[in-house]
Amino acid sequence: MAQVPVQTIHRDPQLFCWILFPITIVMILTGVLRHYASVLMQSAPKKLDQKAIREQRSLLHGINVRGNFHALSKKSFATRRDALVTAFESGTYLKDPERAGQGQPNPLSDPSSMEGMMGMMKNQMAMIIPNTLIMSWINAFFSGYVIMKLPFPLTIKFKSMLQAGVMTKDMDPRWMSSISWYFLCIFGLQSVFNFLLGSDNAASQMAQQMGGMGAAPGAQMFGPGVDPDKQFKAEAENLAVIEHYSVLDDVEDRLLEGIAV
């Protein structure tokens, strides 16, 4: 079997000093600046409405009772179920009982929702603007450079990711371009940011994206267009149809069977 020849590209050793290190240092400094800029742009947390908190927590209480009914005795579960079903159907926990059946107000007309949207927009702009500037800087000065070779083999599928900006067909996928190094720094410097700024930092872009996609449970339950009254009544129906059983049912017989075996 013929052995595949090793592909060698003669590169200037100064590429590490003038391309790889500057891109890495700029990415780290940009992340630190982004963190402190996000801290400065953060608005003071507003005091939450007591009725809104009660509305969300009461629905979560019903969901938790429904999901863990087997850990309760039959009498304890029946007491909780009857109290929750009565309160949910009568609208006891609604923040605005007079708006029952009308759904949540338009977030564009709600000042608290507008402030939250503005905060998310500020965080997105703090992430998009630096990345756009750095990408333009790399395209202007370092486009088309091959800066390093990875020490482990890769398949051809990684070629488009690692050799962005280098228009070649026969180059080994292990060779990496300057633009690909920039993209790897975006996802690979999170441990550095955690070391410099702590785990709760605004420089981690993946954490920001996850925070943007995963909202709080209360926000998902009562989002725009969701009627809390319908949510409570649906949860009351779910509680009412549960056939209770306990993990302690016949526990003595099961224990004796285990000892006998």
mmCIF file of C-alpha atoms in Angstrom:
data_model
loop_
_atom_site.group_PDB
_atom_site.id
_atom_site.type_symbol
_atom_site.label_atom_id
_atom_site.label_comp_id
_atom_site.label_asym_id
_atom_site.label_seq_id
_atom_site.Cartn_x
_atom_site.Cartn_y
_atom_site.Cartn_z
ATOM 1 C CA MET A 1 0.000 0.000 0.000
ATOM 2 C CA ALA A 2 1.466 3.332 -1.068
ATOM 3 C CA GLN A 3 2.108 5.802 1.715
ATOM 4 C CA VAL A 4 0.602 9.265 1.359
ATOM 5 C CA PRO A 5 3.413 11.824 1.122
ATOM 6 C CA VAL A 6 3.631 14.379 3.902
ATOM 7 C CA GLN A 7 2.690 17.826 2.675
ATOM 8 C CA THR A 8 5.208 20.490 3.672
ATOM 9 C CA ILE A 9 4.738 24.231 3.330
ATOM 10 C CA HIS A 10 7.685 26.481 4.039
ATOM 11 C CA ARG A 11 6.465 29.393 6.141
ATOM 12 C CA ASP A 12 8.138 32.398 7.639
ATOM 13 C CA PRO A 13 8.630 31.812 11.418
ATOM 14 C CA GLN A 14 7.666 35.448 11.962
ATOM 15 C CA LEU A 15 4.064 34.564 11.110
ATOM 16 C CA PHE A 16 3.591 33.478 14.715
ATOM 17 C CA CYS A 17 4.830 36.840 16.019
ATOM 18 C CA TRP A 18 2.999 39.035 13.508
ATOM 19 C CA ILE A 19 -0.272 37.154 12.951
ATOM 20 C CA LEU A 20 -1.084 34.419 15.469
ATOM 21 C CA PHE A 21 -0.033 36.219 18.653
ATOM 22 C CA PRO A 22 -1.573 39.610 17.687
ATOM 23 C CA ILE A 23 -4.923 38.018 16.839
ATOM 24 C CA THR A 24 -4.953 36.094 20.119
ATOM 25 C CA ILE A 25 -3.968 39.122 22.220
ATOM 26 C CA VAL A 26 -6.533 41.348 20.483
ATOM 27 C CA MET A 27 -9.260 38.770 21.076
ATOM 28 C CA ILE A 28 -8.394 38.545 24.792
ATOM 29 C CA LEU A 29 -8.276 42.330 25.238
ATOM 30 C CA THR A 30 -11.530 42.726 23.315
ATOM 31 C CA GLY A 31 -13.217 40.175 25.544
ATOM 32 C CA VAL A 32 -12.035 41.972 28.682
ATOM 33 C CA LEU A 33 -13.238 45.329 27.326
ATOM 34 C CA ARG A 34 -16.563 43.776 26.321
ATOM 35 C CA HIS A 35 -17.020 42.462 29.846
ATOM 36 C CA TYR A 36 -16.459 45.830 31.498
ATOM 37 C CA ALA A 37 -18.528 47.638 28.858
ATOM 38 C CA SER A 38 -21.428 45.273 29.530
ATOM 39 C CA VAL A 39 -21.058 45.874 33.264
ATOM 40 C CA LEU A 40 -21.206 49.633 32.738
ATOM 41 C CA MET A 41 -24.238 49.397 30.439
ATOM 42 C CA GLN A 42 -26.222 47.246 32.824
ATOM 43 C CA SER A 43 -29.169 49.043 34.353
ATOM 44 C CA ALA A 44 -30.081 48.749 38.008
ATOM 45 C CA PRO A 45 -32.378 45.782 38.675
ATOM 46 C CA LYS A 46 -35.993 46.769 39.122
ATOM 47 C CA LYS A 47 -38.066 45.659 42.060
ATOM 48 C CA LEU A 48 -40.317 42.813 40.995
ATOM 49 C CA ASP A 49 -44.057 43.059 41.482
ATOM 50 C CA GLN A 50 -45.247 40.891 44.350
ATOM 51 C CA LYS A 51 -48.410 39.821 42.532
ATOM 52 C CA ALA A 52 -46.459 38.844 39.413
ATOM 53 C CA ILE A 53 -44.071 36.735 41.493
ATOM 54 C CA ARG A 54 -47.007 35.046 43.255
ATOM 55 C CA GLU A 55 -48.619 34.293 39.884
ATOM 56 C CA GLN A 56 -45.492 32.599 38.555
ATOM 57 C CA ARG A 57 -44.562 30.764 41.750
ATOM 58 C CA SER A 58 -48.067 29.412 42.284
ATOM 59 C CA LEU A 59 -48.104 27.845 38.814
ATOM 60 C CA LEU A 60 -44.642 26.375 39.464
ATOM 61 C CA HIS A 61 -46.005 25.025 42.741
ATOM 62 C CA GLY A 62 -48.774 23.223 40.871
ATOM 63 C CA ILE A 63 -46.315 21.798 38.341
ATOM 64 C CA ASN A 64 -44.031 20.548 41.133
ATOM 65 C CA VAL A 65 -46.922 18.919 42.978
ATOM 66 C CA ARG A 66 -47.997 17.181 39.760
ATOM 67 C CA GLY A 67 -44.476 15.969 39.050
ATOM 68 C CA ASN A 68 -43.711 14.720 42.566
ATOM 69 C CA PHE A 69 -47.083 13.454 43.772
ATOM 70 C CA HIS A 70 -45.651 9.947 44.304
ATOM 71 C CA ALA A 71 -43.459 11.304 47.128
ATOM 72 C CA LEU A 72 -46.546 12.482 49.061
ATOM 73 C CA SER A 73 -49.046 10.472 51.040
ATOM 74 C CA LYS A 74 -52.533 10.147 49.621
ATOM 75 C CA LYS A 75 -54.034 12.496 52.200
ATOM 76 C CA SER A 76 -51.310 15.121 51.778
ATOM 77 C CA PHE A 77 -51.589 15.046 47.985
ATOM 78 C CA ALA A 78 -55.401 15.245 48.093
ATOM 79 C CA THR A 79 -55.223 18.297 50.372
ATOM 80 C CA ARG A 80 -52.754 20.074 48.095
ATOM 81 C CA ARG A 81 -54.614 19.124 44.931
ATOM 82 C CA ASP A 82 -57.986 20.340 46.198
ATOM 83 C CA ALA A 83 -56.521 23.651 47.362
ATOM 84 C CA LEU A 84 -54.610 24.268 44.125
ATOM 85 C CA VAL A 85 -57.463 23.239 41.814
ATOM 86 C CA THR A 86 -59.890 25.525 43.647
ATOM 87 C CA ALA A 87 -57.469 28.454 43.569
ATOM 88 C CA PHE A 88 -56.504 27.929 39.908
ATOM 89 C CA GLU A 89 -60.090 27.694 38.698
ATOM 90 C CA SER A 90 -61.221 30.742 40.691
ATOM 91 C CA GLY A 91 -58.258 32.901 39.608
ATOM 92 C CA THR A 92 -57.009 33.502 43.137
ATOM 93 C CA TYR A 93 -53.360 33.802 42.069
ATOM 94 C CA LEU A 94 -53.898 35.971 38.994
ATOM 95 C CA LYS A 95 -51.985 39.243 38.969
ATOM 96 C CA ASP A 96 -54.878 41.041 37.242
ATOM 97 C CA PRO A 97 -58.100 39.098 37.866
ATOM 98 C CA GLU A 98 -60.080 41.610 35.804
ATOM 99 C CA ARG A 99 -57.969 40.742 32.727
ATOM 100 C CA ALA A 100 -58.774 37.026 32.892
ATOM 101 C CA GLY A 101 -59.077 35.598 29.393
ATOM 102 C CA GLN A 102 -57.428 38.579 27.681
ATOM 103 C CA GLY A 103 -53.847 37.316 27.608
ATOM 104 C CA GLN A 104 -50.701 39.244 28.382
ATOM 105 C CA PRO A 105 -50.359 42.883 27.197
ATOM 106 C CA ASN A 106 -48.254 43.769 24.187
ATOM 107 C CA PRO A 107 -44.580 43.844 25.285
ATOM 108 C CA LEU A 108 -44.018 46.963 23.160
ATOM 109 C CA SER A 109 -46.475 48.846 25.364
ATOM 110 C CA ASP A 110 -45.090 47.490 28.639
ATOM 111 C CA PRO A 111 -42.254 49.681 30.055
ATOM 112 C CA SER A 112 -40.686 46.815 31.983
ATOM 113 C CA SER A 113 -40.592 44.620 28.860
ATOM 114 C CA MET A 114 -39.123 47.466 26.820
ATOM 115 C CA GLU A 115 -36.312 47.878 29.337
ATOM 116 C CA GLY A 116 -35.547 44.173 29.140
ATOM 117 C CA MET A 117 -35.477 44.301 25.337
ATOM 118 C CA MET A 118 -33.170 47.324 25.430
ATOM 119 C CA GLY A 119 -30.833 45.471 27.790
ATOM 120 C CA MET A 120 -30.684 42.493 25.442
ATOM 121 C CA MET A 121 -30.035 44.820 22.502
ATOM 122 C CA LYS A 122 -27.146 46.487 24.345
ATOM 123 C CA ASN A 123 -25.553 43.108 25.061
ATOM 124 C CA GLN A 124 -25.956 42.040 21.439
ATOM 125 C CA MET A 125 -24.420 45.273 20.163
ATOM 126 C CA ALA A 126 -21.511 44.897 22.587
ATOM 127 C CA MET A 127 -20.861 41.510 20.986
ATOM 128 C CA ILE A 128 -21.551 42.295 17.310
ATOM 129 C CA ILE A 129 -19.625 45.570 16.920
ATOM 130 C CA PRO A 130 -16.224 44.296 18.234
ATOM 131 C CA ASN A 131 -16.512 41.094 16.196
ATOM 132 C CA THR A 132 -17.281 43.052 13.047
ATOM 133 C CA LEU A 133 -14.298 45.354 13.569
ATOM 134 C CA ILE A 134 -11.912 42.479 14.307
ATOM 135 C CA MET A 135 -13.150 40.514 11.300
ATOM 136 C CA SER A 136 -12.608 43.539 9.048
ATOM 137 C CA TRP A 137 -9.132 44.046 10.505
ATOM 138 C CA ILE A 138 -8.150 40.414 9.867
ATOM 139 C CA ASN A 139 -9.553 40.458 6.325
ATOM 140 C CA ALA A 140 -7.673 43.668 5.555
ATOM 141 C CA PHE A 141 -4.241 42.666 6.885
ATOM 142 C CA PHE A 142 -4.063 38.878 7.349
ATOM 143 C CA SER A 143 -6.305 37.414 4.645
ATOM 144 C CA GLY A 144 -4.877 34.393 2.813
ATOM 145 C CA TYR A 145 -2.124 33.540 5.322
ATOM 146 C CA VAL A 146 -1.524 29.958 6.461
ATOM 147 C CA ILE A 147 -0.148 30.283 9.967
ATOM 148 C CA MET A 148 0.069 26.822 11.541
ATOM 149 C CA LYS A 149 -0.438 23.100 11.143
ATOM 150 C CA LEU A 150 -2.377 21.054 13.665
ATOM 151 C CA PRO A 151 -0.443 18.102 15.135
ATOM 152 C CA PHE A 152 -3.275 15.581 14.665
ATOM 153 C CA PRO A 153 -4.953 14.271 11.477
ATOM 154 C CA LEU A 154 -8.317 15.596 10.304
ATOM 155 C CA THR A 155 -10.808 14.594 7.653
ATOM 156 C CA ILE A 156 -11.635 16.630 4.572
ATOM 157 C CA LYS A 157 -14.835 17.887 6.248
ATOM 158 C CA PHE A 158 -12.771 20.233 8.434
ATOM 159 C CA LYS A 159 -11.128 21.882 5.425
ATOM 160 C CA SER A 160 -13.773 24.563 4.916
ATOM 161 C CA MET A 161 -13.697 25.443 8.598
ATOM 162 C CA LEU A 162 -9.941 25.579 9.118
ATOM 163 C CA GLN A 163 -8.914 27.061 5.772
ATOM 164 C CA ALA A 164 -11.362 29.925 5.416
ATOM 165 C CA GLY A 165 -9.958 32.601 3.132
ATOM 166 C CA VAL A 166 -7.450 30.234 1.464
ATOM 167 C CA MET A 167 -8.689 29.138 -1.960
ATOM 168 C CA THR A 168 -6.902 25.790 -2.391
ATOM 169 C CA LYS A 169 -8.182 22.279 -3.122
ATOM 170 C CA ASP A 170 -5.185 20.032 -2.438
ATOM 171 C CA MET A 171 -3.973 21.476 0.878
ATOM 172 C CA ASP A 172 -3.936 19.180 3.902
ATOM 173 C CA PRO A 173 -6.932 19.917 6.182
ATOM 174 C CA ARG A 174 -4.554 20.263 9.140
ATOM 175 C CA TRP A 175 -3.269 23.602 7.856
ATOM 176 C CA MET A 176 -5.039 26.572 9.418
ATOM 177 C CA SER A 177 -5.603 30.068 8.046
ATOM 178 C CA SER A 178 -5.625 33.311 10.018
ATOM 179 C CA ILE A 179 -9.391 33.764 9.708
ATOM 180 C CA SER A 180 -9.978 30.221 11.005
ATOM 181 C CA TRP A 181 -7.727 30.975 13.967
ATOM 182 C CA TYR A 182 -9.964 33.950 14.740
ATOM 183 C CA PHE A 183 -13.072 31.732 14.776
ATOM 184 C CA LEU A 184 -11.333 29.191 17.008
ATOM 185 C CA CYS A 185 -10.388 31.973 19.420
ATOM 186 C CA ILE A 186 -14.037 32.998 19.680
ATOM 187 C CA PHE A 187 -14.988 29.589 21.088
ATOM 188 C CA GLY A 188 -11.667 28.566 22.655
ATOM 189 C CA LEU A 189 -10.866 31.526 24.919
ATOM 190 C CA GLN A 190 -13.732 31.004 27.343
ATOM 191 C CA SER A 191 -11.513 29.255 29.883
ATOM 192 C CA VAL A 192 -9.104 32.206 29.678
ATOM 193 C CA PHE A 193 -11.950 34.647 30.312
ATOM 194 C CA ASN A 194 -13.171 32.500 33.203
ATOM 195 C CA PHE A 195 -9.673 32.621 34.691
ATOM 196 C CA LEU A 196 -9.269 36.379 34.240
ATOM 197 C CA LEU A 197 -12.814 37.588 34.935
ATOM 198 C CA GLY A 198 -14.507 34.769 36.816
ATOM 199 C CA SER A 199 -17.147 32.317 35.694
ATOM 200 C CA ASP A 200 -19.894 34.959 35.605
ATOM 201 C CA ASN A 201 -18.433 37.193 32.906
ATOM 202 C CA ALA A 202 -19.877 38.932 29.868
ATOM 203 C CA ALA A 203 -16.919 38.095 27.627
ATOM 204 C CA SER A 204 -18.029 34.518 27.050
ATOM 205 C CA GLN A 205 -20.032 34.764 23.841
ATOM 206 C CA MET A 206 -21.462 31.261 24.031
ATOM 207 C CA ALA A 207 -22.742 32.008 27.532
ATOM 208 C CA GLN A 208 -24.382 35.182 26.224
ATOM 209 C CA GLN A 209 -26.060 33.266 23.401
ATOM 210 C CA MET A 210 -27.280 30.595 25.787
ATOM 211 C CA GLY A 211 -28.553 33.267 28.137
ATOM 212 C CA GLY A 212 -30.414 34.866 25.270
ATOM 213 C CA MET A 213 -32.006 31.613 24.148
ATOM 214 C CA GLY A 214 -32.829 30.178 27.565
ATOM 215 C CA ALA A 215 -35.110 32.533 29.392
ATOM 216 C CA ALA A 216 -36.355 32.214 32.920
ATOM 217 C CA PRO A 217 -39.150 29.687 33.535
ATOM 218 C CA GLY A 218 -41.579 32.416 34.551
ATOM 219 C CA ALA A 219 -40.878 34.389 31.382
ATOM 220 C CA GLN A 220 -41.555 31.317 29.223
ATOM 221 C CA MET A 221 -44.824 30.545 31.035
ATOM 222 C CA PHE A 222 -46.272 34.034 30.766
ATOM 223 C CA GLY A 223 -44.738 35.350 27.572
ATOM 224 C CA PRO A 224 -46.387 37.629 25.021
ATOM 225 C CA GLY A 225 -49.815 36.368 23.989
ATOM 226 C CA VAL A 226 -50.045 33.757 26.772
ATOM 227 C CA ASP A 227 -53.153 33.895 28.944
ATOM 228 C CA PRO A 228 -52.275 33.105 32.599
ATOM 229 C CA ASP A 229 -55.883 32.177 33.325
ATOM 230 C CA LYS A 230 -55.786 29.446 30.670
ATOM 231 C CA GLN A 231 -52.467 28.227 32.067
ATOM 232 C CA PHE A 232 -53.957 27.906 35.554
ATOM 233 C CA LYS A 233 -57.076 26.122 34.321
ATOM 234 C CA ALA A 234 -55.013 23.696 32.233
ATOM 235 C CA GLU A 235 -52.835 22.929 35.240
ATOM 236 C CA ALA A 236 -55.981 22.428 37.375
ATOM 237 C CA GLU A 237 -57.198 19.820 34.863
ATOM 238 C CA ASN A 238 -53.814 18.080 34.925
ATOM 239 C CA LEU A 239 -53.919 17.867 38.718
ATOM 240 C CA ALA A 240 -57.517 16.660 38.785
ATOM 241 C CA VAL A 241 -56.910 13.607 36.559
ATOM 242 C CA ILE A 242 -53.903 12.260 38.476
ATOM 243 C CA GLU A 243 -54.360 8.790 39.950
ATOM 244 C CA HIS A 244 -52.292 8.907 43.091
ATOM 245 C CA TYR A 245 -49.814 6.269 44.150
ATOM 246 C CA SER A 246 -46.977 6.509 46.631
ATOM 247 C CA VAL A 247 -43.466 5.130 46.581
ATOM 248 C CA LEU A 248 -44.198 3.848 50.097
ATOM 249 C CA ASP A 249 -47.086 1.639 48.990
ATOM 250 C CA ASP A 250 -46.476 -1.945 50.180
ATOM 251 C CA VAL A 251 -42.983 -0.968 51.288
ATOM 252 C CA GLU A 252 -43.062 -3.559 54.112
ATOM 253 C CA ASP A 253 -43.782 -6.420 51.721
ATOM 254 C CA ARG A 254 -41.083 -5.275 49.309
ATOM 255 C CA LEU A 255 -38.570 -5.007 52.161
ATOM 256 C CA LEU A 256 -39.366 -8.498 53.411
ATOM 257 C CA GLU A 257 -39.088 -9.887 49.880
ATOM 258 C CA GLY A 258 -35.687 -8.282 49.516
ATOM 259 C CA ILE A 259 -34.493 -9.727 52.823
ATOM 260 C CA ALA A 260 -35.792 -13.187 51.956
ATOM 261 C CA VAL A 261 -33.901 -13.208 48.684
#
